[in-house]
Coordinates of C-alpha atoms in Angstrom, one line a residue:
Chain A
E7 CA 0.0 0.0 0.0
V8 CA 1.4 3.4 -1.0
Q9 CA 1.8 5.7 2.0
L10 CA 3.1 9.3 2.3
V11 CA 3.5 10.7 5.8
E12 CA 4.5 14.3 6.3
S13 CA 6.1 15.7 9.4
G14 CA 7.9 18.7 10.7
G15 CA 5.1 21.3 10.7
G16 CA 4.6 23.6 13.6
L17 CA 4.5 27.2 14.8
V18 CA 7.4 29.5 13.6
K19 CA 8.0 33.2 13.8
P20 CA 8.1 35.3 10.7
G21 CA 11.6 35.2 9.2
G22 CA 12.2 31.8 10.8
S23 CA 12.9 28.4 9.2
L24 CA 11.3 25.0 9.2
R25 CA 12.1 21.7 7.4
L26 CA 9.3 19.4 6.4
S27 CA 9.8 15.7 5.7
C28 CA 7.7 13.2 3.8
A29 CA 8.3 9.5 4.4
A30 CA 7.3 7.3 1.5
S31 CA 6.5 3.6 1.6
G32 CA 4.8 1.0 -0.5
F33 CA 6.5 2.0 -3.8
T34 CA 10.0 2.6 -5.2
L35 CA 10.6 6.3 -4.5
S36 CA 13.4 6.5 -7.0
S37 CA 11.0 5.8 -9.8
F38 CA 8.8 8.9 -9.3
A39 CA 9.0 12.6 -9.3
M40 CA 7.6 14.1 -6.1
N41 CA 5.8 17.3 -5.3
W42 CA 4.8 19.7 -2.5
V43 CA 1.4 21.3 -2.6
R44 CA 0.0 23.7 0.1
Q45 CA -3.4 24.9 1.2
A46 CA -3.8 28.0 3.2
P47 CA -6.7 28.0 5.7
G48 CA -10.0 28.1 3.8
K49 CA -8.3 28.5 0.5
G50 CA -7.5 26.4 -2.5
L51 CA -4.6 24.2 -3.5
E52 CA -1.4 25.9 -4.4
W53 CA 1.5 24.0 -6.0
V54 CA 4.9 24.7 -4.3
S55 CA 7.6 22.6 -5.8
S56 CA 8.5 19.5 -7.8
I57 CA 11.6 17.4 -8.0
S58 CA 12.4 14.7 -10.5
S59 CA 13.2 11.1 -9.6
S60 CA 17.0 11.7 -9.6
S61 CA 16.9 15.3 -8.4
S62 CA 18.1 16.5 -11.8
Y63 CA 15.1 18.8 -12.4
I64 CA 13.7 21.0 -9.7
Y65 CA 10.9 23.6 -10.1
Y66 CA 9.4 26.2 -7.7
A67 CA 6.4 28.4 -7.7
D68 CA 7.3 32.1 -7.9
S69 CA 5.9 32.6 -4.4
V70 CA 8.6 30.5 -2.8
K71 CA 11.5 30.7 -5.2
G72 CA 14.7 31.7 -3.4
R73 CA 13.2 30.9 0.0
F74 CA 12.3 27.2 -0.2
T75 CA 14.5 24.2 -1.2
I76 CA 13.1 20.8 -2.2
S77 CA 15.3 17.8 -1.9
R78 CA 15.1 14.0 -1.6
D79 CA 17.0 11.0 -0.3
N80 CA 15.9 8.0 -2.3
A81 CA 17.9 5.7 -0.1
K82 CA 16.0 6.9 2.9
N83 CA 12.7 6.9 1.0
S84 CA 12.2 10.6 2.0
L85 CA 11.3 13.9 0.5
Y86 CA 12.1 17.2 2.1
L87 CA 11.2 20.9 2.0
Q88 CA 13.5 23.4 3.6
M89 CA 11.6 26.6 4.2
N90 CA 13.5 29.8 5.1
S91 CA 12.5 33.4 5.5
L92 CA 9.0 32.3 6.3
R93 CA 6.1 34.8 6.0
A94 CA 2.6 34.9 7.4
E95 CA 1.3 34.0 3.9
D96 CA 3.2 30.7 4.1
T97 CA 0.8 29.5 6.7
A98 CA -0.9 26.4 5.3
V99 CA -1.2 22.7 5.3
Y100 CA 1.6 21.3 3.3
Y101 CA 1.0 18.0 1.4
C102 CA 3.5 15.9 -0.4
A103 CA 2.2 14.1 -3.5
R104 CA 3.5 11.6 -5.9
G105 CA 3.4 12.4 -9.6
N106 CA 5.8 12.4 -12.5
Y107 CA 5.9 15.4 -14.8
Y108 CA 2.7 15.8 -16.8
D109 CA 1.2 13.0 -14.8
P110 CA -1.5 13.4 -12.1
F111 CA -0.8 13.4 -8.4
D112 CA -2.0 10.0 -7.7
Y113 CA -1.1 9.7 -4.0
W114 CA -1.1 12.4 -1.3
G115 CA 0.0 12.5 2.3
Q116 CA -2.3 13.6 5.1
G117 CA -0.6 17.0 5.3
T118 CA 1.3 18.9 8.0
L119 CA 0.3 22.3 9.3
V120 CA 2.8 25.2 9.2
T121 CA 1.8 28.3 11.1
V122 CA 3.9 31.5 10.7
S123 CA 3.0 33.9 13.4
S124 CA 4.6 36.1 16.0
Chain B
S7 CA 1.4 32.5 -16.4
Y8 CA -1.3 30.0 -17.2
E9 CA -4.6 30.3 -15.3
L10 CA -7.5 28.0 -14.7
T11 CA -11.0 29.3 -13.9
Q12 CA -13.6 27.4 -12.0
P13 CA -17.0 28.5 -10.6
L14 CA -16.9 29.0 -6.9
S15 CA -19.9 26.8 -6.3
V16 CA -22.2 24.4 -8.1
S17 CA -25.4 22.9 -6.7
V18 CA -27.1 19.7 -7.7
A19 CA -30.2 17.9 -6.6
L20 CA -29.8 14.4 -5.2
G21 CA -29.7 11.9 -8.0
Q22 CA -29.2 14.5 -10.8
T23 CA -26.1 15.4 -12.8
A24 CA -23.6 17.9 -11.8
R25 CA -21.2 19.6 -14.2
I26 CA -18.1 21.5 -13.0
T27 CA -16.2 23.5 -15.5
C28 CA -12.5 24.4 -15.7
G29 CA -11.6 27.2 -18.2
G30 CA -8.2 27.9 -19.6
N31 CA -6.7 29.2 -22.8
N32 CA -6.7 26.3 -25.3
I33 CA -7.0 23.9 -22.3
G34 CA -8.1 21.2 -24.8
S35 CA -4.4 20.8 -25.8
K36 CA -3.5 19.9 -22.2
N37 CA -4.2 16.9 -20.0
V38 CA -6.5 17.9 -17.2
H39 CA -6.7 16.1 -13.9
W40 CA -9.4 16.5 -11.3
Y41 CA -9.3 16.1 -7.5
Q42 CA -12.0 15.8 -4.9
Q43 CA -11.3 17.1 -1.4
K44 CA -13.6 16.6 1.5
P45 CA -13.3 18.8 4.7
G46 CA -10.2 17.9 6.7
Q47 CA -9.0 15.4 4.2
A48 CA -6.3 15.3 1.5
P49 CA -7.3 15.6 -2.1
V50 CA -8.1 12.4 -4.0
L51 CA -7.6 12.0 -7.7
V52 CA -11.0 11.3 -9.4
I53 CA -10.2 11.9 -13.1
Y54 CA -6.9 11.9 -14.9
S55 CA -5.8 12.9 -18.4
D56 CA -9.2 14.5 -19.2
S57 CA -11.5 11.4 -18.9
N58 CA -9.8 8.5 -17.2
R59 CA -11.0 7.1 -13.8
P60 CA -8.5 5.7 -11.3
S61 CA -9.2 2.4 -9.8
G62 CA -11.9 2.7 -7.2
I63 CA -13.6 5.8 -8.5
P64 CA -17.2 5.2 -9.5
E65 CA -18.3 5.2 -13.1
R66 CA -20.6 8.1 -12.2
F67 CA -17.5 10.4 -12.5
S68 CA -16.5 11.3 -16.0
G69 CA -14.6 14.1 -17.7
S70 CA -14.2 15.8 -21.0
N71 CA -11.9 18.5 -22.4
S72 CA -12.2 20.5 -25.6
G73 CA -11.4 24.0 -26.7
N74 CA -11.1 26.3 -23.8
T75 CA -13.1 24.3 -21.3
A76 CA -12.7 21.0 -19.4
T77 CA -15.7 19.5 -17.6
L78 CA -16.1 17.1 -14.7
T79 CA -19.4 15.4 -14.8
I80 CA -20.9 13.6 -11.8
S81 CA -24.0 11.6 -12.6
R82 CA -26.6 10.5 -10.1
A83 CA -25.1 12.7 -7.5
Q84 CA -25.0 11.4 -4.0
A85 CA -24.7 13.1 -0.6
G86 CA -21.2 11.7 -0.3
D87 CA -20.1 13.6 -3.5
E88 CA -20.4 16.9 -1.6
A89 CA -16.9 18.3 -1.6
D90 CA -14.5 20.7 -3.2
Y91 CA -13.3 19.8 -6.7
Y92 CA -10.0 21.1 -8.3
C93 CA -8.8 20.9 -11.8
Q94 CA -5.1 20.8 -12.5
V95 CA -2.7 20.9 -15.5
W96 CA 1.0 21.1 -16.1
D97 CA 2.2 24.1 -18.0
S98 CA 5.9 24.4 -19.0
S99 CA 7.0 22.2 -16.1
L100 CA 4.9 24.1 -13.6
V101 CA 1.7 22.9 -12.0
V102 CA -1.4 25.0 -12.1
F103 CA -4.5 24.3 -10.0
G104 CA -7.9 25.9 -10.6
G105 CA -9.4 27.8 -7.7
G106 CA -11.7 25.0 -6.7
T107 CA -15.5 24.5 -6.9
K108 CA -17.6 23.6 -3.9
L109 CA -20.3 21.1 -4.9
T110 CA -23.4 21.1 -2.8
V111 CA -25.9 18.2 -3.1
L112 CA -29.4 19.4 -2.3

């Protein structure tokens, strides 16, 4: 059974940093691109970042470019999102999702809440 | 940047057919994916590549895509279909989601 489990969310002050993790199981992580999608409270889905299976290709939404870094460790079956210079508008539930480029996101984690507030 | 436009809300009577649209410039040339999200839950893929249903999704869910509009159709709507629905495409290696449509089953 495919499972994605996010962790690392919490309360952080503006300007602070946080590192999210996504533990993957039930499939071969190295065969798939992975993605982060966030959802602010009461709002819609917003794509954050994508990383190819071998980390060769990485893309970011303009809203996080230069502040967030996506990475992965296939040997540890894990995906990461390093978030720096956090702003109030980064407050959201962050989901990791499996999906190769131009394919749908077929599996999603349950999400982890990040709250940026003083 | 590419934009997808969805109606904020759609209402349907129990047992009737609901249609949720997703508008975008020449969206017919792209593969459109649809997600269902119920309160407090992660999104679930219900239609991929315009009109294909993943395993476990009822046949009542169908999709089409042509010109500037993609459509998710839910036949014989049930109370359990009440949810937010999002369309999604890939555009130049970036991911675009529609703003989401709240489906209410009356």
